[in-house]
Short mmCIF file of N, CA and C in Angstrom, two decimals:
data_model
loop_
_atom_site.label_atom_id
_atom_site.label_comp_id
_atom_site.label_asym_id
_atom_site.label_seq_id
_atom_site.Cartn_x
_atom_site.Cartn_y
_atom_site.Cartn_z
N MET A 1 0.82 -1.20 0.00
CA MET A 1 0.00 0.00 0.00
C MET A 1 0.85 1.25 0.00
N SER A 2 2.12 1.12 -0.32
CA SER A 2 2.98 2.28 -0.32
C SER A 2 2.69 3.18 -1.51
N GLU A 3 2.16 2.62 -2.59
CA GLU A 3 1.85 3.42 -3.75
C GLU A 3 0.38 3.81 -3.74
N ALA A 4 0.09 5.08 -3.99
CA ALA A 4 -1.30 5.54 -4.00
C ALA A 4 -1.87 5.28 -5.39
N SER A 5 -2.81 4.38 -5.48
CA SER A 5 -3.44 4.08 -6.75
C SER A 5 -4.93 3.93 -6.53
N ASP A 6 -5.70 4.53 -7.43
CA ASP A 6 -7.14 4.47 -7.30
C ASP A 6 -7.72 3.20 -7.90
N GLU A 7 -6.98 2.55 -8.80
CA GLU A 7 -7.55 1.44 -9.53
C GLU A 7 -8.05 0.30 -8.65
N PRO A 8 -7.29 -0.20 -7.66
CA PRO A 8 -7.83 -1.30 -6.87
C PRO A 8 -9.11 -0.92 -6.14
N ASN A 9 -9.25 0.32 -5.73
CA ASN A 9 -10.44 0.75 -5.03
C ASN A 9 -11.64 0.88 -5.96
N GLU A 10 -11.39 1.11 -7.26
CA GLU A 10 -12.47 1.33 -8.20
C GLU A 10 -13.11 0.02 -8.64
N GLU A 11 -12.38 -1.08 -8.64
CA GLU A 11 -12.90 -2.32 -9.18
C GLU A 11 -14.19 -2.77 -8.52
N PRO A 12 -14.29 -2.84 -7.19
CA PRO A 12 -15.56 -3.28 -6.60
C PRO A 12 -16.72 -2.34 -6.95
N ALA A 13 -16.48 -1.05 -6.94
CA ALA A 13 -17.54 -0.09 -7.29
C ALA A 13 -17.92 -0.26 -8.75
N ASP A 14 -16.93 -0.42 -9.64
CA ASP A 14 -17.21 -0.61 -11.06
C ASP A 14 -18.01 -1.89 -11.29
N GLU A 15 -17.66 -2.96 -10.59
CA GLU A 15 -18.38 -4.22 -10.72
C GLU A 15 -19.83 -4.06 -10.26
N GLU A 16 -20.03 -3.38 -9.14
CA GLU A 16 -21.38 -3.17 -8.62
C GLU A 16 -22.20 -2.31 -9.59
N LEU A 17 -21.60 -1.26 -10.14
CA LEU A 17 -22.31 -0.42 -11.10
C LEU A 17 -22.67 -1.22 -12.33
N GLU A 18 -21.78 -2.10 -12.76
CA GLU A 18 -22.07 -2.94 -13.93
C GLU A 18 -23.24 -3.87 -13.64
N ARG A 19 -23.30 -4.43 -12.43
CA ARG A 19 -24.43 -5.30 -12.06
C ARG A 19 -25.74 -4.49 -12.07
N ILE A 20 -25.69 -3.28 -11.57
CA ILE A 20 -26.89 -2.43 -11.56
C ILE A 20 -27.33 -2.13 -12.99
N ARG A 21 -26.37 -1.80 -13.85
CA ARG A 21 -26.70 -1.54 -15.26
C ARG A 21 -27.30 -2.78 -15.92
N GLU A 22 -26.76 -3.93 -15.61
CA GLU A 22 -27.25 -5.19 -16.15
C GLU A 22 -28.71 -5.43 -15.73
N ARG A 23 -29.02 -5.18 -14.44
CA ARG A 23 -30.40 -5.34 -13.96
C ARG A 23 -31.34 -4.39 -14.69
N LYS A 24 -30.90 -3.16 -14.89
CA LYS A 24 -31.73 -2.19 -15.59
C LYS A 24 -31.96 -2.61 -17.03
N LYS A 25 -30.91 -3.12 -17.67
CA LYS A 25 -31.01 -3.58 -19.05
C LYS A 25 -32.03 -4.72 -19.14
N GLU A 26 -31.97 -5.65 -18.20
CA GLU A 26 -32.92 -6.77 -18.18
C GLU A 26 -34.34 -6.26 -18.00
N ARG A 27 -34.52 -5.28 -17.13
CA ARG A 27 -35.86 -4.71 -16.93
C ARG A 27 -36.39 -4.10 -18.23
N LEU A 28 -35.51 -3.38 -18.92
CA LEU A 28 -35.93 -2.74 -20.16
C LEU A 28 -36.26 -3.78 -21.22
N GLU A 29 -35.44 -4.82 -21.32
CA GLU A 29 -35.66 -5.85 -22.32
C GLU A 29 -36.90 -6.68 -22.02
N SER A 30 -37.31 -6.74 -20.76
CA SER A 30 -38.47 -7.54 -20.39
C SER A 30 -39.78 -6.79 -20.65
N GLY A 31 -39.70 -5.64 -21.26
CA GLY A 31 -40.91 -4.93 -21.63
C GLY A 31 -41.17 -3.65 -20.88
N GLU A 32 -40.36 -3.34 -19.87
CA GLU A 32 -40.55 -2.08 -19.18
C GLU A 32 -40.06 -0.95 -20.06
N SER A 33 -40.68 0.16 -19.99
CA SER A 33 -40.36 1.31 -20.82
C SER A 33 -39.01 1.90 -20.47
N SER A 34 -38.39 2.55 -21.46
CA SER A 34 -37.07 3.12 -21.22
C SER A 34 -37.11 4.61 -20.95
N THR A 35 -38.30 5.22 -20.98
CA THR A 35 -38.36 6.65 -20.70
C THR A 35 -38.86 6.89 -19.29
N LEU A 36 -38.41 7.95 -18.70
CA LEU A 36 -38.81 8.26 -17.33
C LEU A 36 -40.31 8.48 -17.21
N SER A 37 -40.91 9.19 -18.16
CA SER A 37 -42.33 9.46 -18.05
C SER A 37 -43.14 8.19 -18.19
N ASP A 38 -42.74 7.27 -19.07
CA ASP A 38 -43.44 6.01 -19.19
C ASP A 38 -43.26 5.16 -17.95
N ASP A 39 -42.07 5.18 -17.34
CA ASP A 39 -41.82 4.42 -16.12
C ASP A 39 -42.76 4.87 -15.01
N ALA A 40 -43.00 6.16 -14.91
CA ALA A 40 -43.87 6.65 -13.85
C ALA A 40 -45.28 6.16 -14.07
N GLY A 41 -45.72 6.12 -15.32
CA GLY A 41 -47.05 5.65 -15.61
C GLY A 41 -47.20 4.17 -15.34
N ALA A 42 -46.15 3.40 -15.59
CA ALA A 42 -46.25 1.95 -15.44
C ALA A 42 -46.06 1.51 -13.99
N ASP A 43 -45.17 2.16 -13.28
CA ASP A 43 -44.78 1.70 -11.96
C ASP A 43 -45.30 2.56 -10.82
N GLY A 44 -45.53 3.83 -11.05
CA GLY A 44 -45.86 4.73 -9.96
C GLY A 44 -47.34 5.05 -9.93
N PRO A 45 -47.75 5.71 -8.89
CA PRO A 45 -49.14 6.12 -8.79
C PRO A 45 -49.48 7.14 -9.87
N ALA A 46 -50.73 7.25 -10.21
CA ALA A 46 -51.15 8.22 -11.22
C ALA A 46 -50.73 9.61 -10.81
N GLY A 47 -50.11 10.33 -11.75
CA GLY A 47 -49.68 11.69 -11.48
C GLY A 47 -48.36 11.79 -10.74
N ALA A 48 -47.73 10.67 -10.40
CA ALA A 48 -46.47 10.72 -9.68
C ALA A 48 -45.36 11.20 -10.60
N ALA A 49 -44.47 12.00 -10.07
CA ALA A 49 -43.34 12.46 -10.85
C ALA A 49 -42.33 11.32 -10.99
N ALA A 50 -41.75 11.22 -12.16
CA ALA A 50 -40.75 10.18 -12.41
C ALA A 50 -39.44 10.56 -11.72
N THR A 51 -38.75 9.55 -11.20
CA THR A 51 -37.44 9.79 -10.62
C THR A 51 -36.43 8.98 -11.41
N PRO A 52 -35.25 9.53 -11.64
CA PRO A 52 -34.23 8.82 -12.40
C PRO A 52 -33.80 7.54 -11.67
N ASP A 53 -33.46 6.52 -12.46
CA ASP A 53 -33.00 5.25 -11.90
C ASP A 53 -31.50 5.25 -11.65
N GLU A 54 -30.83 6.32 -11.99
CA GLU A 54 -29.40 6.45 -11.76
C GLU A 54 -29.16 7.80 -11.08
N PRO A 55 -28.06 7.90 -10.34
CA PRO A 55 -27.76 9.21 -9.75
C PRO A 55 -27.60 10.28 -10.83
N VAL A 56 -28.08 11.47 -10.51
CA VAL A 56 -27.97 12.62 -11.41
C VAL A 56 -26.73 13.40 -11.00
N HIS A 57 -25.80 13.58 -11.92
CA HIS A 57 -24.59 14.35 -11.63
C HIS A 57 -24.89 15.82 -11.86
N VAL A 58 -24.85 16.60 -10.80
CA VAL A 58 -25.19 18.01 -10.85
C VAL A 58 -24.08 18.79 -11.55
N GLU A 59 -24.47 19.58 -12.54
CA GLU A 59 -23.50 20.35 -13.32
C GLU A 59 -23.49 21.84 -12.96
N THR A 60 -24.63 22.36 -12.48
CA THR A 60 -24.71 23.78 -12.16
C THR A 60 -25.50 23.98 -10.87
N GLU A 61 -25.33 25.14 -10.28
CA GLU A 61 -26.07 25.48 -9.06
C GLU A 61 -27.56 25.55 -9.33
N SER A 62 -27.93 26.11 -10.49
CA SER A 62 -29.36 26.21 -10.82
C SER A 62 -29.96 24.82 -11.04
N GLU A 63 -29.19 23.91 -11.62
CA GLU A 63 -29.67 22.53 -11.78
C GLU A 63 -29.88 21.89 -10.41
N PHE A 64 -28.97 22.14 -9.48
CA PHE A 64 -29.10 21.61 -8.13
C PHE A 64 -30.40 22.09 -7.50
N GLU A 65 -30.66 23.39 -7.58
CA GLU A 65 -31.87 23.96 -6.99
C GLU A 65 -33.13 23.35 -7.61
N GLU A 66 -33.08 23.13 -8.91
CA GLU A 66 -34.22 22.54 -9.61
C GLU A 66 -34.45 21.09 -9.16
N ILE A 67 -33.38 20.33 -9.00
CA ILE A 67 -33.48 18.92 -8.61
C ILE A 67 -34.07 18.78 -7.21
N VAL A 68 -33.58 19.58 -6.26
CA VAL A 68 -34.03 19.42 -4.87
C VAL A 68 -35.37 20.08 -4.59
N ALA A 69 -35.90 20.84 -5.54
CA ALA A 69 -37.13 21.61 -5.31
C ALA A 69 -38.35 20.75 -5.04
N GLU A 70 -38.43 19.56 -5.65
CA GLU A 70 -39.63 18.73 -5.51
C GLU A 70 -39.28 17.30 -5.16
N GLY A 71 -40.12 16.71 -4.34
CA GLY A 71 -39.96 15.30 -4.01
C GLY A 71 -38.88 15.05 -2.98
N VAL A 72 -38.53 13.78 -2.85
CA VAL A 72 -37.48 13.36 -1.92
C VAL A 72 -36.19 13.20 -2.72
N VAL A 73 -35.15 13.92 -2.29
CA VAL A 73 -33.88 13.91 -3.02
C VAL A 73 -32.74 13.68 -2.03
N LEU A 74 -31.98 12.63 -2.29
CA LEU A 74 -30.77 12.34 -1.51
C LEU A 74 -29.59 12.91 -2.29
N VAL A 75 -28.87 13.85 -1.68
CA VAL A 75 -27.74 14.49 -2.35
C VAL A 75 -26.45 13.97 -1.74
N ASP A 76 -25.58 13.46 -2.60
CA ASP A 76 -24.28 12.92 -2.20
C ASP A 76 -23.20 13.93 -2.59
N PHE A 77 -22.69 14.66 -1.59
CA PHE A 77 -21.56 15.54 -1.82
C PHE A 77 -20.31 14.67 -1.72
N HIS A 78 -19.55 14.58 -2.80
CA HIS A 78 -18.43 13.64 -2.88
C HIS A 78 -17.23 14.28 -3.57
N ALA A 79 -16.13 13.54 -3.61
CA ALA A 79 -14.94 13.95 -4.35
C ALA A 79 -14.35 12.72 -5.03
N ASP A 80 -13.79 12.92 -6.21
CA ASP A 80 -13.19 11.80 -6.96
C ASP A 80 -12.05 11.14 -6.21
N TRP A 81 -11.33 11.89 -5.41
CA TRP A 81 -10.15 11.37 -4.71
C TRP A 81 -10.50 10.70 -3.38
N CYS A 82 -11.76 10.69 -3.01
CA CYS A 82 -12.20 10.24 -1.68
C CYS A 82 -12.52 8.74 -1.69
N GLY A 83 -11.74 7.96 -0.95
CA GLY A 83 -11.96 6.52 -0.84
C GLY A 83 -13.33 6.17 -0.27
N PRO A 84 -13.73 6.76 0.86
CA PRO A 84 -15.07 6.46 1.39
C PRO A 84 -16.20 6.82 0.41
N CYS A 85 -15.99 7.85 -0.39
CA CYS A 85 -17.00 8.22 -1.39
C CYS A 85 -17.14 7.10 -2.42
N LYS A 86 -16.03 6.52 -2.80
CA LYS A 86 -16.06 5.42 -3.77
C LYS A 86 -16.75 4.20 -3.18
N MET A 87 -16.57 3.98 -1.88
CA MET A 87 -17.25 2.87 -1.21
C MET A 87 -18.77 3.10 -1.19
N LEU A 88 -19.18 4.34 -1.09
CA LEU A 88 -20.59 4.69 -1.01
C LEU A 88 -21.28 4.70 -2.38
N GLU A 89 -20.50 4.85 -3.43
CA GLU A 89 -21.04 5.01 -4.78
C GLU A 89 -22.03 3.90 -5.19
N PRO A 90 -21.70 2.62 -5.04
CA PRO A 90 -22.69 1.60 -5.45
C PRO A 90 -23.94 1.60 -4.57
N ILE A 91 -23.79 2.02 -3.33
CA ILE A 91 -24.95 2.07 -2.44
C ILE A 91 -25.93 3.15 -2.90
N VAL A 92 -25.42 4.35 -3.20
CA VAL A 92 -26.33 5.42 -3.64
C VAL A 92 -26.89 5.11 -5.02
N ALA A 93 -26.12 4.42 -5.87
CA ALA A 93 -26.64 4.02 -7.18
C ALA A 93 -27.80 3.05 -7.01
N ASP A 94 -27.68 2.14 -6.06
CA ASP A 94 -28.75 1.18 -5.81
C ASP A 94 -29.98 1.87 -5.21
N ILE A 95 -29.75 2.85 -4.34
CA ILE A 95 -30.87 3.63 -3.76
C ILE A 95 -31.61 4.34 -4.90
N ALA A 96 -30.87 4.90 -5.85
CA ALA A 96 -31.50 5.60 -6.98
C ALA A 96 -32.35 4.64 -7.80
N GLU A 97 -31.83 3.43 -7.99
CA GLU A 97 -32.53 2.46 -8.84
C GLU A 97 -33.75 1.86 -8.16
N THR A 98 -33.69 1.66 -6.87
CA THR A 98 -34.72 0.85 -6.21
C THR A 98 -35.68 1.62 -5.30
N THR A 99 -35.54 2.92 -5.20
CA THR A 99 -36.47 3.70 -4.38
C THR A 99 -37.11 4.80 -5.21
N ASP A 100 -38.10 5.46 -4.64
CA ASP A 100 -38.79 6.56 -5.31
C ASP A 100 -38.08 7.90 -5.11
N ALA A 101 -36.93 7.87 -4.47
CA ALA A 101 -36.17 9.11 -4.26
C ALA A 101 -35.25 9.37 -5.45
N THR A 102 -35.00 10.63 -5.71
CA THR A 102 -33.98 11.01 -6.68
C THR A 102 -32.66 11.08 -5.94
N VAL A 103 -31.59 10.63 -6.57
CA VAL A 103 -30.25 10.74 -5.98
C VAL A 103 -29.44 11.69 -6.86
N ALA A 104 -28.88 12.72 -6.24
CA ALA A 104 -28.05 13.69 -6.94
C ALA A 104 -26.64 13.61 -6.38
N LYS A 105 -25.65 13.74 -7.27
CA LYS A 105 -24.26 13.70 -6.85
C LYS A 105 -23.63 15.06 -7.15
N VAL A 106 -22.96 15.62 -6.14
CA VAL A 106 -22.32 16.93 -6.29
C VAL A 106 -20.84 16.76 -5.98
N ASP A 107 -20.00 17.04 -6.96
CA ASP A 107 -18.54 16.99 -6.80
C ASP A 107 -18.12 18.26 -6.06
N VAL A 108 -17.60 18.11 -4.85
CA VAL A 108 -17.27 19.28 -4.03
C VAL A 108 -16.11 20.09 -4.61
N ASP A 109 -15.24 19.45 -5.38
CA ASP A 109 -14.15 20.19 -6.00
C ASP A 109 -14.66 21.08 -7.13
N ALA A 110 -15.63 20.59 -7.87
CA ALA A 110 -16.19 21.36 -8.98
C ALA A 110 -17.23 22.38 -8.52
N HIS A 111 -17.86 22.12 -7.37
CA HIS A 111 -18.94 22.98 -6.88
C HIS A 111 -18.69 23.40 -5.44
N GLN A 112 -17.60 24.11 -5.24
CA GLN A 112 -17.22 24.54 -3.89
C GLN A 112 -18.25 25.48 -3.28
N GLY A 113 -18.89 26.27 -4.10
CA GLY A 113 -19.91 27.20 -3.60
C GLY A 113 -21.10 26.46 -2.99
N LEU A 114 -21.56 25.42 -3.66
CA LEU A 114 -22.67 24.63 -3.12
C LEU A 114 -22.25 23.93 -1.83
N ALA A 115 -21.04 23.39 -1.83
CA ALA A 115 -20.54 22.72 -0.62
C ALA A 115 -20.49 23.70 0.55
N ARG A 116 -20.02 24.90 0.29
CA ARG A 116 -19.93 25.92 1.33
C ARG A 116 -21.33 26.34 1.79
N GLU A 117 -22.23 26.54 0.84
CA GLU A 117 -23.60 26.97 1.15
C GLU A 117 -24.31 25.97 2.07
N TYR A 118 -24.04 24.68 1.88
CA TYR A 118 -24.72 23.66 2.67
C TYR A 118 -23.85 23.12 3.80
N GLY A 119 -22.76 23.82 4.11
CA GLY A 119 -21.94 23.48 5.27
C GLY A 119 -21.21 22.15 5.17
N VAL A 120 -20.87 21.75 3.96
CA VAL A 120 -20.16 20.49 3.77
C VAL A 120 -18.69 20.72 4.12
N GLN A 121 -18.24 20.04 5.18
CA GLN A 121 -16.86 20.20 5.61
C GLN A 121 -16.04 18.93 5.44
N GLY A 122 -16.74 17.82 5.21
CA GLY A 122 -16.06 16.54 4.97
C GLY A 122 -16.87 15.74 3.97
N VAL A 123 -16.19 14.84 3.28
CA VAL A 123 -16.88 14.00 2.29
C VAL A 123 -16.68 12.53 2.65
N PRO A 124 -17.67 11.72 2.38
CA PRO A 124 -18.96 12.08 1.79
C PRO A 124 -19.91 12.70 2.82
N THR A 125 -20.70 13.63 2.34
CA THR A 125 -21.80 14.18 3.13
C THR A 125 -23.07 13.95 2.34
N LEU A 126 -24.07 13.40 3.00
CA LEU A 126 -25.35 13.13 2.37
C LEU A 126 -26.40 14.05 2.98
N LEU A 127 -27.12 14.74 2.11
CA LEU A 127 -28.22 15.60 2.55
C LEU A 127 -29.50 15.06 1.95
N LEU A 128 -30.55 15.01 2.74
CA LEU A 128 -31.85 14.57 2.25
C LEU A 128 -32.79 15.77 2.22
N PHE A 129 -33.30 16.07 1.04
CA PHE A 129 -34.23 17.17 0.87
C PHE A 129 -35.63 16.61 0.63
N VAL A 130 -36.62 17.25 1.21
CA VAL A 130 -38.01 16.90 0.98
C VAL A 130 -38.71 18.17 0.51
N ASP A 131 -39.14 18.15 -0.74
CA ASP A 131 -39.81 19.31 -1.36
C ASP A 131 -39.04 20.61 -1.14
N GLY A 132 -37.74 20.56 -1.37
CA GLY A 132 -36.90 21.75 -1.31
C GLY A 132 -36.34 22.09 0.05
N GLU A 133 -36.80 21.41 1.08
CA GLU A 133 -36.34 21.70 2.44
C GLU A 133 -35.36 20.63 2.91
N LEU A 134 -34.26 21.05 3.51
CA LEU A 134 -33.29 20.11 4.06
C LEU A 134 -33.91 19.40 5.26
N ALA A 135 -33.99 18.06 5.18
CA ALA A 135 -34.63 17.28 6.24
C ALA A 135 -33.63 16.50 7.08
N GLU A 136 -32.54 16.03 6.47
CA GLU A 136 -31.57 15.19 7.18
C GLU A 136 -30.17 15.44 6.64
N ARG A 137 -29.18 15.18 7.49
CA ARG A 137 -27.77 15.30 7.12
C ARG A 137 -27.02 14.11 7.71
N ARG A 138 -26.18 13.47 6.89
CA ARG A 138 -25.32 12.37 7.36
C ARG A 138 -23.92 12.61 6.80
N VAL A 139 -22.91 12.40 7.64
CA VAL A 139 -21.52 12.57 7.21
C VAL A 139 -20.81 11.24 7.34
N GLY A 140 -20.05 10.91 6.31
CA GLY A 140 -19.29 9.66 6.31
C GLY A 140 -20.03 8.55 5.58
N VAL A 141 -19.36 7.41 5.45
CA VAL A 141 -19.96 6.27 4.78
C VAL A 141 -21.14 5.79 5.61
N GLN A 142 -22.23 5.51 4.93
CA GLN A 142 -23.45 5.06 5.59
C GLN A 142 -23.80 3.65 5.15
N ASP A 143 -24.34 2.89 6.05
CA ASP A 143 -24.82 1.55 5.79
C ASP A 143 -26.03 1.64 4.85
N GLU A 144 -26.12 0.71 3.90
CA GLU A 144 -27.23 0.74 2.94
C GLU A 144 -28.59 0.67 3.64
N GLY A 145 -28.70 -0.18 4.64
CA GLY A 145 -29.96 -0.31 5.37
C GLY A 145 -30.37 1.00 6.03
N ALA A 146 -29.40 1.69 6.62
CA ALA A 146 -29.69 2.97 7.28
C ALA A 146 -30.14 4.01 6.26
N LEU A 147 -29.51 4.02 5.08
CA LEU A 147 -29.91 4.98 4.05
C LEU A 147 -31.31 4.66 3.52
N ARG A 148 -31.59 3.38 3.33
CA ARG A 148 -32.93 2.99 2.87
C ARG A 148 -33.99 3.42 3.88
N GLU A 149 -33.69 3.22 5.16
CA GLU A 149 -34.62 3.62 6.21
C GLU A 149 -34.82 5.14 6.21
N LEU A 150 -33.71 5.87 6.08
CA LEU A 150 -33.77 7.32 6.04
C LEU A 150 -34.65 7.80 4.89
N VAL A 151 -34.41 7.28 3.70
CA VAL A 151 -35.21 7.66 2.53
C VAL A 151 -36.64 7.20 2.71
N GLY A 152 -36.82 5.98 3.23
CA GLY A 152 -38.17 5.42 3.40
C GLY A 152 -39.05 6.23 4.33
N GLN A 153 -38.44 6.93 5.27
CA GLN A 153 -39.21 7.76 6.20
C GLN A 153 -39.87 8.94 5.49
N HIS A 154 -39.35 9.29 4.32
CA HIS A 154 -39.80 10.52 3.66
C HIS A 154 -40.49 10.30 2.31
N VAL A 155 -40.41 9.08 1.75
CA VAL A 155 -41.07 8.86 0.45
C VAL A 155 -42.50 8.44 0.62
#
């Protein structure tokens, strides 16, 4: 471990993401629709807003505000160089795929203003928004069961 290399740490996360993609592909091939609006009609209650099945990578502050404005949104403030963030990545991807919450990912290096605005001092930091209001905050790697329970309390 004397050499700092990201590759060994990425393999488990990459494998897990590949499994998630494979499950989604199977769902699509089995007749489920591939568009978000059709998915909401097929799987969700009438009039329910569609939520993405994958984490949404936030590109701008205005996009962030738009994403968190409605519904239940789990925001993962992360950094590419952060080992614990990489450990959390497949968990938040699975939460995005299997719950009615939207999952947004914010790179703290690219969006320092957002990180500062929401008091992010360490990564990973997870914020849960409900209809635009901050409802919960968790810092550090979280157990999948605990995150599911947290999201489940608000969906």
